mmCIF file of C-alpha atoms (C1' of nucleotides) in Angstrom:
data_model
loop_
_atom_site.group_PDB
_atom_site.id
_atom_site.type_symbol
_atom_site.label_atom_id
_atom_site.label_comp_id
_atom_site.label_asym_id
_atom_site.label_seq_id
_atom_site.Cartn_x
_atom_site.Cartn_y
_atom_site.Cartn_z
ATOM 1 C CA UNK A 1 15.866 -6.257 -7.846
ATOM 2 C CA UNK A 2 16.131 -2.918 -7.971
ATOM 3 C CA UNK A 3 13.573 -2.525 -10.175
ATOM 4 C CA UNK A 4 10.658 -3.791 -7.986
ATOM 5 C CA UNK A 5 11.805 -1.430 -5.636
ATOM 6 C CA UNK A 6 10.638 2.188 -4.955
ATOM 7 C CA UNK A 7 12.024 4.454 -7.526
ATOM 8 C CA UNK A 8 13.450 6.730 -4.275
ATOM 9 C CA UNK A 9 15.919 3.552 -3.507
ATOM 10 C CA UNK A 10 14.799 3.945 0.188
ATOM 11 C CA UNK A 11 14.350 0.010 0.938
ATOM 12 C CA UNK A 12 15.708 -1.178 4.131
ATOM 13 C CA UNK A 13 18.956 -3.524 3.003
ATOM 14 C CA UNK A 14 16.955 -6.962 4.575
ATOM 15 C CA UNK A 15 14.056 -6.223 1.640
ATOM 16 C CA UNK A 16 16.481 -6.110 -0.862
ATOM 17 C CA UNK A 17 14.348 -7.123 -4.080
ATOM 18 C CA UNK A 18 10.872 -7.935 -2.833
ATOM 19 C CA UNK A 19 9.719 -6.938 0.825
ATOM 20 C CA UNK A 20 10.238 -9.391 3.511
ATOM 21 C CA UNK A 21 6.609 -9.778 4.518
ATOM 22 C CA UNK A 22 6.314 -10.911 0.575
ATOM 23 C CA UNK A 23 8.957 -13.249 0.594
ATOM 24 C CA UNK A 24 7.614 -14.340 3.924
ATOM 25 C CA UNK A 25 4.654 -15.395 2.482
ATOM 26 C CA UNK A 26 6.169 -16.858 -0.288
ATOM 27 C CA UNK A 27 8.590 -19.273 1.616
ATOM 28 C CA UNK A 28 5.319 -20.180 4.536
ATOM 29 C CA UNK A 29 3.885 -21.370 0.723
ATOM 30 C CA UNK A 30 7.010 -22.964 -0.523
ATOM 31 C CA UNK A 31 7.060 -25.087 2.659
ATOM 32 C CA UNK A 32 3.772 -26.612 2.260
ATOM 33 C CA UNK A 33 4.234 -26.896 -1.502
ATOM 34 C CA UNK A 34 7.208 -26.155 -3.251
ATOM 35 C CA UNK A 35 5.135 -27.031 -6.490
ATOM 36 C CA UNK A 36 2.116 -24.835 -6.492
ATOM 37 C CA UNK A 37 -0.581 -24.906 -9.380
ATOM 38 C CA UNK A 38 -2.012 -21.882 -10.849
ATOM 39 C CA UNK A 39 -4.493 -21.429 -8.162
ATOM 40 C CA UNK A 40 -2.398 -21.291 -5.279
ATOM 41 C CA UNK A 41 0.271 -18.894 -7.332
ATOM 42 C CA UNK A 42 -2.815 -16.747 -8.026
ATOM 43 C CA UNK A 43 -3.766 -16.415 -4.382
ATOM 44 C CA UNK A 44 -0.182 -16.014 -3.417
ATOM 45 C CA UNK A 45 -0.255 -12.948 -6.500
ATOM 46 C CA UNK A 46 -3.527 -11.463 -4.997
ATOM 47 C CA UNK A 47 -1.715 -11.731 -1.311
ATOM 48 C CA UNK A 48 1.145 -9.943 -1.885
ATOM 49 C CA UNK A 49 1.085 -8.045 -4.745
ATOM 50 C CA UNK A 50 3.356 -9.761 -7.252
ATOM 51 C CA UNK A 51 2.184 -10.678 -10.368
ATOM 52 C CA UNK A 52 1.824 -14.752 -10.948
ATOM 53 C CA UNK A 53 5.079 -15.078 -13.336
ATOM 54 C CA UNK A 54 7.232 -13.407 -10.894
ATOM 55 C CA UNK A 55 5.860 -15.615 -8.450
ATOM 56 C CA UNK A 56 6.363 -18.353 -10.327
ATOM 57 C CA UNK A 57 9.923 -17.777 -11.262
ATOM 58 C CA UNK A 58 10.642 -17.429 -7.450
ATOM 59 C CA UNK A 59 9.568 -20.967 -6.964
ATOM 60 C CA UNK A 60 11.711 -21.678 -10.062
ATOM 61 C CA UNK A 61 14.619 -20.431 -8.335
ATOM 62 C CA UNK A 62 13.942 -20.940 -4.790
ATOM 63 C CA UNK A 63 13.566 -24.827 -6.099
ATOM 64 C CA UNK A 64 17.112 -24.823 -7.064
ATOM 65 C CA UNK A 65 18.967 -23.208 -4.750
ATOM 66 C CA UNK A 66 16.621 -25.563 -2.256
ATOM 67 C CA UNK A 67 17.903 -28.670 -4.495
ATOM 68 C CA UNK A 68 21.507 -27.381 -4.273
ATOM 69 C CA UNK A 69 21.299 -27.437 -0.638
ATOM 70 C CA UNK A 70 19.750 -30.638 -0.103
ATOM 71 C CA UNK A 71 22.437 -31.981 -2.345
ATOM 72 C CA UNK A 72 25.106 -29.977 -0.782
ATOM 73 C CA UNK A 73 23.838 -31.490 2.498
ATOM 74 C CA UNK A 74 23.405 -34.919 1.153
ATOM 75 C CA UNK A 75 20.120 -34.903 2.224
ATOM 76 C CA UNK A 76 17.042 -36.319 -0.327
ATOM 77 C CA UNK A 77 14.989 -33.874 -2.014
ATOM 78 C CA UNK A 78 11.717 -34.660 -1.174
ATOM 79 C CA UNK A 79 10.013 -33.833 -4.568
ATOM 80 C CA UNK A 80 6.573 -33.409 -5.342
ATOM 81 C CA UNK A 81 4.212 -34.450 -2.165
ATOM 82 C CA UNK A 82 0.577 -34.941 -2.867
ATOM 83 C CA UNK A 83 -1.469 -34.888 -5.489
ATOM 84 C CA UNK A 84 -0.736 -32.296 -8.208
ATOM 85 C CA UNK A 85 -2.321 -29.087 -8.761
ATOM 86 C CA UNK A 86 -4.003 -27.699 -11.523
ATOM 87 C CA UNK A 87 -2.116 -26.515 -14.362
ATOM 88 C CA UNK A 88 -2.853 -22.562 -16.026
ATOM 89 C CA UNK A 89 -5.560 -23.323 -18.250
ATOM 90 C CA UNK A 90 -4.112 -23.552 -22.120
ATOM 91 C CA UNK A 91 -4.079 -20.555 -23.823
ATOM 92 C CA UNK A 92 -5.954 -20.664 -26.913
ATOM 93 C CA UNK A 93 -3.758 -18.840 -29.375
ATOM 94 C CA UNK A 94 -5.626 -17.866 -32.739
ATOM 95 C CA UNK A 95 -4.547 -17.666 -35.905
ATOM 96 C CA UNK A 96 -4.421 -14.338 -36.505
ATOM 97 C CA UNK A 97 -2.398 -13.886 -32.499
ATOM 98 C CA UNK A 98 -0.367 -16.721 -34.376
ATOM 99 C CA UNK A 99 0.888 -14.753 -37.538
ATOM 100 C CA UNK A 100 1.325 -11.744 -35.813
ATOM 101 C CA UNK A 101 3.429 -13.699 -32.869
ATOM 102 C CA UNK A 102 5.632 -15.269 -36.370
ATOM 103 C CA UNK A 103 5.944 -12.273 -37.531
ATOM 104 C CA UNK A 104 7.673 -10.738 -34.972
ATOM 105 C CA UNK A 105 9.693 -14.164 -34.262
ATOM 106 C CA UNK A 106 10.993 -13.768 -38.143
ATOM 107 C CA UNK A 107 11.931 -10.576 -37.338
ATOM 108 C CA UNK A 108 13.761 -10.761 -33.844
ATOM 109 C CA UNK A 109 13.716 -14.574 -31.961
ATOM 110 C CA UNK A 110 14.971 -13.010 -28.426
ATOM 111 C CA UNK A 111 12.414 -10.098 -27.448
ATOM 112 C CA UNK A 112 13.011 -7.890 -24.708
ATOM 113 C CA UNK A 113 10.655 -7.093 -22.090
ATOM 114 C CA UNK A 114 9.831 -4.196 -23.955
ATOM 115 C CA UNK A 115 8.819 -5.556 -27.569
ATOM 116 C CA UNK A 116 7.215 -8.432 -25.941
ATOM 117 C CA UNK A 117 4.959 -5.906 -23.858
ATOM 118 C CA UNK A 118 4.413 -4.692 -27.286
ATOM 119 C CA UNK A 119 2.880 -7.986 -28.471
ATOM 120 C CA UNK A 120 0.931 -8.955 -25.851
ATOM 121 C CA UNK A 121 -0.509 -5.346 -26.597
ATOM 122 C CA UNK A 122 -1.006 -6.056 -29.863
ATOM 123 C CA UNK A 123 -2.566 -9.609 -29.631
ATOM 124 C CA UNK A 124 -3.911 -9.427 -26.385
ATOM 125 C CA UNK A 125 -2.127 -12.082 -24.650
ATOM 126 C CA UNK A 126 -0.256 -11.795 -21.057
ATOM 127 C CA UNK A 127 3.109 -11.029 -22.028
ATOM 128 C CA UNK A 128 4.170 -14.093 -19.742
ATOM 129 C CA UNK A 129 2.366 -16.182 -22.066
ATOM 130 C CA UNK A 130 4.191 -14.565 -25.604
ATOM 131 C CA UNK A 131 7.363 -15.250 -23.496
ATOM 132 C CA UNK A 132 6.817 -18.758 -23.323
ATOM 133 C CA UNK A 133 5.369 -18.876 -26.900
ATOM 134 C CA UNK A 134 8.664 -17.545 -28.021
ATOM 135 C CA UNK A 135 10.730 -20.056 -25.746
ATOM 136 C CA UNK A 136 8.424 -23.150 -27.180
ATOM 137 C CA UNK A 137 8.978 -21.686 -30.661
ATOM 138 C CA UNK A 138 12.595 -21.413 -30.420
ATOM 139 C CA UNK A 139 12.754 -24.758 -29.441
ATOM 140 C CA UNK A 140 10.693 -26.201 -31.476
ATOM 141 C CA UNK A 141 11.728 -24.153 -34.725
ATOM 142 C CA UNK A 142 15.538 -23.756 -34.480
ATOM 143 C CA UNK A 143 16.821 -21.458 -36.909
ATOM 144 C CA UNK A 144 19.881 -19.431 -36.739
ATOM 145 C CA UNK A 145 21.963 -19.756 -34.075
ATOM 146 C CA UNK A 146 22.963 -17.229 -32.072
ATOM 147 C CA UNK A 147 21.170 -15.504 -28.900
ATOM 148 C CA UNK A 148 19.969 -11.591 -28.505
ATOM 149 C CA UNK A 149 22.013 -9.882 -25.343
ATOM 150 C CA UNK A 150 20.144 -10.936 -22.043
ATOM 151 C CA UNK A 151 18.001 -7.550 -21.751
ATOM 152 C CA UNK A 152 18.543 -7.060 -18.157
ATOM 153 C CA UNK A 153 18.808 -3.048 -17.868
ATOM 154 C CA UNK A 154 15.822 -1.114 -18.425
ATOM 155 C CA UNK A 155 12.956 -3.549 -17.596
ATOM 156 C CA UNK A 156 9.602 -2.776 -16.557
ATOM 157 C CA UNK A 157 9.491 -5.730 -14.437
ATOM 158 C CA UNK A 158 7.685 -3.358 -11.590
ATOM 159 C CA UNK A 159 4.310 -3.247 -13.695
ATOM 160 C CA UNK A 160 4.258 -5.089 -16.532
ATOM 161 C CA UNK A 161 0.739 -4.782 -16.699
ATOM 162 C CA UNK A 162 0.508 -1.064 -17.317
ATOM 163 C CA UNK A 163 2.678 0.025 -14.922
ATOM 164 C CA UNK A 164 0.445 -0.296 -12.284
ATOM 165 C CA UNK A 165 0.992 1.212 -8.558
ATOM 166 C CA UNK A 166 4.219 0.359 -6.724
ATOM 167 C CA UNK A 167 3.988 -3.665 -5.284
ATOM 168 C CA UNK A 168 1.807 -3.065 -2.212
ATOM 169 C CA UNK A 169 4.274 -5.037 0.172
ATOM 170 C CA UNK A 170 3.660 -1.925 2.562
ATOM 171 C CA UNK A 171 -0.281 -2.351 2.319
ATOM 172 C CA UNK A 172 0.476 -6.140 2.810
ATOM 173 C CA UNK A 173 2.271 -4.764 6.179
ATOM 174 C CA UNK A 174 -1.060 -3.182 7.680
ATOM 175 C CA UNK A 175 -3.888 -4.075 6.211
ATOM 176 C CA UNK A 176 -3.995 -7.580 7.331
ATOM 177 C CA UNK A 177 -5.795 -8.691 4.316
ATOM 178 C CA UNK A 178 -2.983 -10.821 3.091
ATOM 179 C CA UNK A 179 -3.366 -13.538 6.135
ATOM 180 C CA UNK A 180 -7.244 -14.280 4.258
ATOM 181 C CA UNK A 181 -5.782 -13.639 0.961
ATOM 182 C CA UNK A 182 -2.868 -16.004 0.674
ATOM 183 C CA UNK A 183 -4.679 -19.239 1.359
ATOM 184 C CA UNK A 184 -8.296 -18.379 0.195
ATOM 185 C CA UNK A 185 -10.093 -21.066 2.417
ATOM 186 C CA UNK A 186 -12.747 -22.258 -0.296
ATOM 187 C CA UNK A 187 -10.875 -22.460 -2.905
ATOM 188 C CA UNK A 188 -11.446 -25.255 -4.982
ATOM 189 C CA UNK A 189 -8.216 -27.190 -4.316
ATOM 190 C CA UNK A 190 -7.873 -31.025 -5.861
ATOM 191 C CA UNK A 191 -9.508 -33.234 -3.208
ATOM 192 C CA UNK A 192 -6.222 -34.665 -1.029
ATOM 193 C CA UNK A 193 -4.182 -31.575 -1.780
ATOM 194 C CA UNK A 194 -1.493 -30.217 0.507
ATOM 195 C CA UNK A 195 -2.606 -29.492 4.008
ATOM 196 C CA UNK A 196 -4.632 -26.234 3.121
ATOM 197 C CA UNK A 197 -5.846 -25.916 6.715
ATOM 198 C CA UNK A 198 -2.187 -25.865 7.942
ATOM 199 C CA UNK A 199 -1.271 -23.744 5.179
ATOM 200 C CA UNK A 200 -3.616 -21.387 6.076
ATOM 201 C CA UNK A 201 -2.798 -21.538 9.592
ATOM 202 C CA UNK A 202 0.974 -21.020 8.670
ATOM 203 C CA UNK A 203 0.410 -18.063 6.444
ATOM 204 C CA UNK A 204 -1.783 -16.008 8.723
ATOM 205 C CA UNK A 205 0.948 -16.850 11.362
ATOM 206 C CA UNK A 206 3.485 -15.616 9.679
ATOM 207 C CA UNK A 207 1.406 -12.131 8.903
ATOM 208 C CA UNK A 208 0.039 -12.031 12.170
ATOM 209 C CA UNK A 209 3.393 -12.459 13.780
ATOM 210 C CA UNK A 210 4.655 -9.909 11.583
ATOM 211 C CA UNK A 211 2.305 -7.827 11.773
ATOM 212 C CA UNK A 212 2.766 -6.996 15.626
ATOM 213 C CA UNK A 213 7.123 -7.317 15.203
ATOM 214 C CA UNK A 214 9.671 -5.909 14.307
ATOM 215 C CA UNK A 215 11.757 -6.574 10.874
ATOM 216 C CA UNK A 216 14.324 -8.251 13.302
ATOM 217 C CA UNK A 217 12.363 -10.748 14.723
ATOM 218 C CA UNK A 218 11.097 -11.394 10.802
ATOM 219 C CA UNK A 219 14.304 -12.323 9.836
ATOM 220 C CA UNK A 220 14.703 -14.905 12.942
ATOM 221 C CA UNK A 221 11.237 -15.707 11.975
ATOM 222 C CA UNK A 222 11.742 -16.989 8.296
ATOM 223 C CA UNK A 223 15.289 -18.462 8.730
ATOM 224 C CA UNK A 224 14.904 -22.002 10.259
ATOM 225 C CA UNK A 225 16.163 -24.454 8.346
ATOM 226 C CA UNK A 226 13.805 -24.934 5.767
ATOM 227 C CA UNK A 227 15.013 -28.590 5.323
ATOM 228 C CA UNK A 228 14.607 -29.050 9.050
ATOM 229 C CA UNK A 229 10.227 -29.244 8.028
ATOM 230 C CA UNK A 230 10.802 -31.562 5.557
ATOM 231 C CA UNK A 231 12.335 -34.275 7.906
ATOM 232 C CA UNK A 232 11.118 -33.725 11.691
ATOM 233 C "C1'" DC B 1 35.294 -9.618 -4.406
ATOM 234 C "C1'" DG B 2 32.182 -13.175 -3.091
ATOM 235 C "C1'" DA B 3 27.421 -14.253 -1.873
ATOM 236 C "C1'" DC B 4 22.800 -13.736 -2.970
ATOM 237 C "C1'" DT B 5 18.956 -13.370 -6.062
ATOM 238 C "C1'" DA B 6 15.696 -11.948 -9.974
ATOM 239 C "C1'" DA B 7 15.485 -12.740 -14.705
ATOM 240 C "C1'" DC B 8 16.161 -15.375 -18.573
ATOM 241 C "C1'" DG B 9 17.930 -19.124 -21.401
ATOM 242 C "C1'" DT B 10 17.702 -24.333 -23.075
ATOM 243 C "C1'" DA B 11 16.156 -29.113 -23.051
ATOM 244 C "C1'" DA B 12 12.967 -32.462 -21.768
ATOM 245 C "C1'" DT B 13 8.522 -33.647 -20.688
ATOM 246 C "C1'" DC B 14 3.549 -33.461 -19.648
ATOM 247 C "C1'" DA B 15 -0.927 -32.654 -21.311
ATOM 248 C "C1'" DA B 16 -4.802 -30.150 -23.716
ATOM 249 C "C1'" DC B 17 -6.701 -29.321 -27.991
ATOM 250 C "C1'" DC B 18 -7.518 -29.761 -32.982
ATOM 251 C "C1'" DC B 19 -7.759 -32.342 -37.248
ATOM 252 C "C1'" DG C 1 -5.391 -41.502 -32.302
ATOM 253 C "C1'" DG C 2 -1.689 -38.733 -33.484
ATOM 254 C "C1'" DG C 3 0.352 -34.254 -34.190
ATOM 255 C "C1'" DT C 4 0.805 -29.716 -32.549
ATOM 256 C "C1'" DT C 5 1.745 -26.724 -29.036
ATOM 257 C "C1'" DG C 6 0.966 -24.403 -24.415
ATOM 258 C "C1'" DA C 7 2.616 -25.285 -19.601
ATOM 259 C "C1'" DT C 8 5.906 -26.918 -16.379
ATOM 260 C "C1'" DT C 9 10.136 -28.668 -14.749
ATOM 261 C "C1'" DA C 10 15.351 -28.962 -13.830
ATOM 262 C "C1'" DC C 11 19.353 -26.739 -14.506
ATOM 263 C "C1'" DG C 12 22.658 -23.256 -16.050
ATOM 264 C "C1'" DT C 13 23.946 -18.395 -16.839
ATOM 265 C "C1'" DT C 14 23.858 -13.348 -16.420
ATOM 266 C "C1'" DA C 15 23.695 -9.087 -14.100
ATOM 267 C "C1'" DG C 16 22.595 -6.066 -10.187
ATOM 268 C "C1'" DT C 17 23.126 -5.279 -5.234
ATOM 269 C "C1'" DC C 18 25.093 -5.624 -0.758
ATOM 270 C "C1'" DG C 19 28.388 -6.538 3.029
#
DNA sequence: CGACTAACGTAATCAACCC
DNA sequence: GGGTTGATTACGTTAGTCG
């Protein structure tokens, strides 16, 4: 997306949307788990520099288009492996984050990026979290019909939070923080969880063999056959 | 123009929390 | 214990970009 891209449109054509080195990191994750919990999303955030709901929409999506293929291919999808990961924590909405969140569903049910970085202003709340509040609400309280216009054009989607500095996929590119980053080794993962050894292993890998190559060799580098890992 | 992809939508479901 | 509701999933659609 254009948008998470430096405002002087000067990204090579292979990092169209994110950088490679971040989406290199995110598929060496998606191989080991295709379903990761809030931890793993929040190491993968720290790693490369995209915030957690981006992040998790990318698994989202990279989920389908991987079950497309499979079923394209014929070939079974094989799901959720190992024990499950922790969830993000419940948000404790109060009462008064509650009216103020009706309010503004009374007035408009499809907020744009824009009004609902205004609520999560207002009550406080990650602006991820008033999205799903509104998509729970909606479905849960259907009133009249009819959607807002998808508001695609003029999103902040760079920095949400503030507009912070510009993703730091070059940083990730040299400071060779991101290989200890992605995988934090003591994190407190769910006894039996996905190989986190190998995960580590495979995500300082892939940054370490980026690290000394060329974008090139990346691109040779991250396009096996994805499906090929599943079924040796 | 078709392929690709980020963003966003619904519907269904799981699960935590409150009464 | 049941109802409410936040979180997650699959799946579909839209719009921007690139070759």
């Amino acid at each position: 997306m254009a948008l998470l891209t430096p405002s002087d449109g000067t990204l090579p054509a292979e990092a169209r949307g994110w950088g490679w080195r971040q989406r290199l990191a995110l598929r060496a994750c998606f191989e080991w788990n295709p379903y990761p919990g809030i931890a793993t999303r929040e190491r993968l955030t720290q790693a490369i520099s995209i915030l957690e709901p981006r992040v998790q929409i990318w698994f989202q999506n990279e989920r389908s288009r991987q079950l497309r293929q499979h079923r394209r291919e014929s070939w079974p999808w094989p799901g959720r492996c190992g024990p499950q990961e922790g969830r993000q924590k419940r948000t404790t909405v109060t009462r008064s984050q509650t009216a103020l969140l009706l309010r503004a569903f009374e007035k408009d049910r499809f907020p744009g990026i824009a009004a609902r970085e205004e609520l999560a202003r207002e009550t406080g709340l990650p602006e991820y979290r008033i999205q799903i509040w509104f998509q729970n609400r909606r479905a849960r309280h259907p009133g009249q019909p009819g959607r807002a216009p998808v508001q695609v054009g003029g999103l902040c989607i760079a920095a949400p939070v503030g507009c912070h500095p510009a993703p730091s996929w070059v940083d990730f590119a040299h400071t060779g923080e991101c290989g200890t980053g992605l995988p934090a080794p003591h994190v407190p993962c769910a006894p039996g969880a996905l190989p986190q050894g190998a995960f580590v292993s495979q995500g300082a890998w892939a940054v370490t063999v980026l690290k000394n190559s060329q974008a090139s060799s990346a691109e040779g580098i991250s396009q096996p056959s994805p499906a090929s890992r599943y079924f040796p």
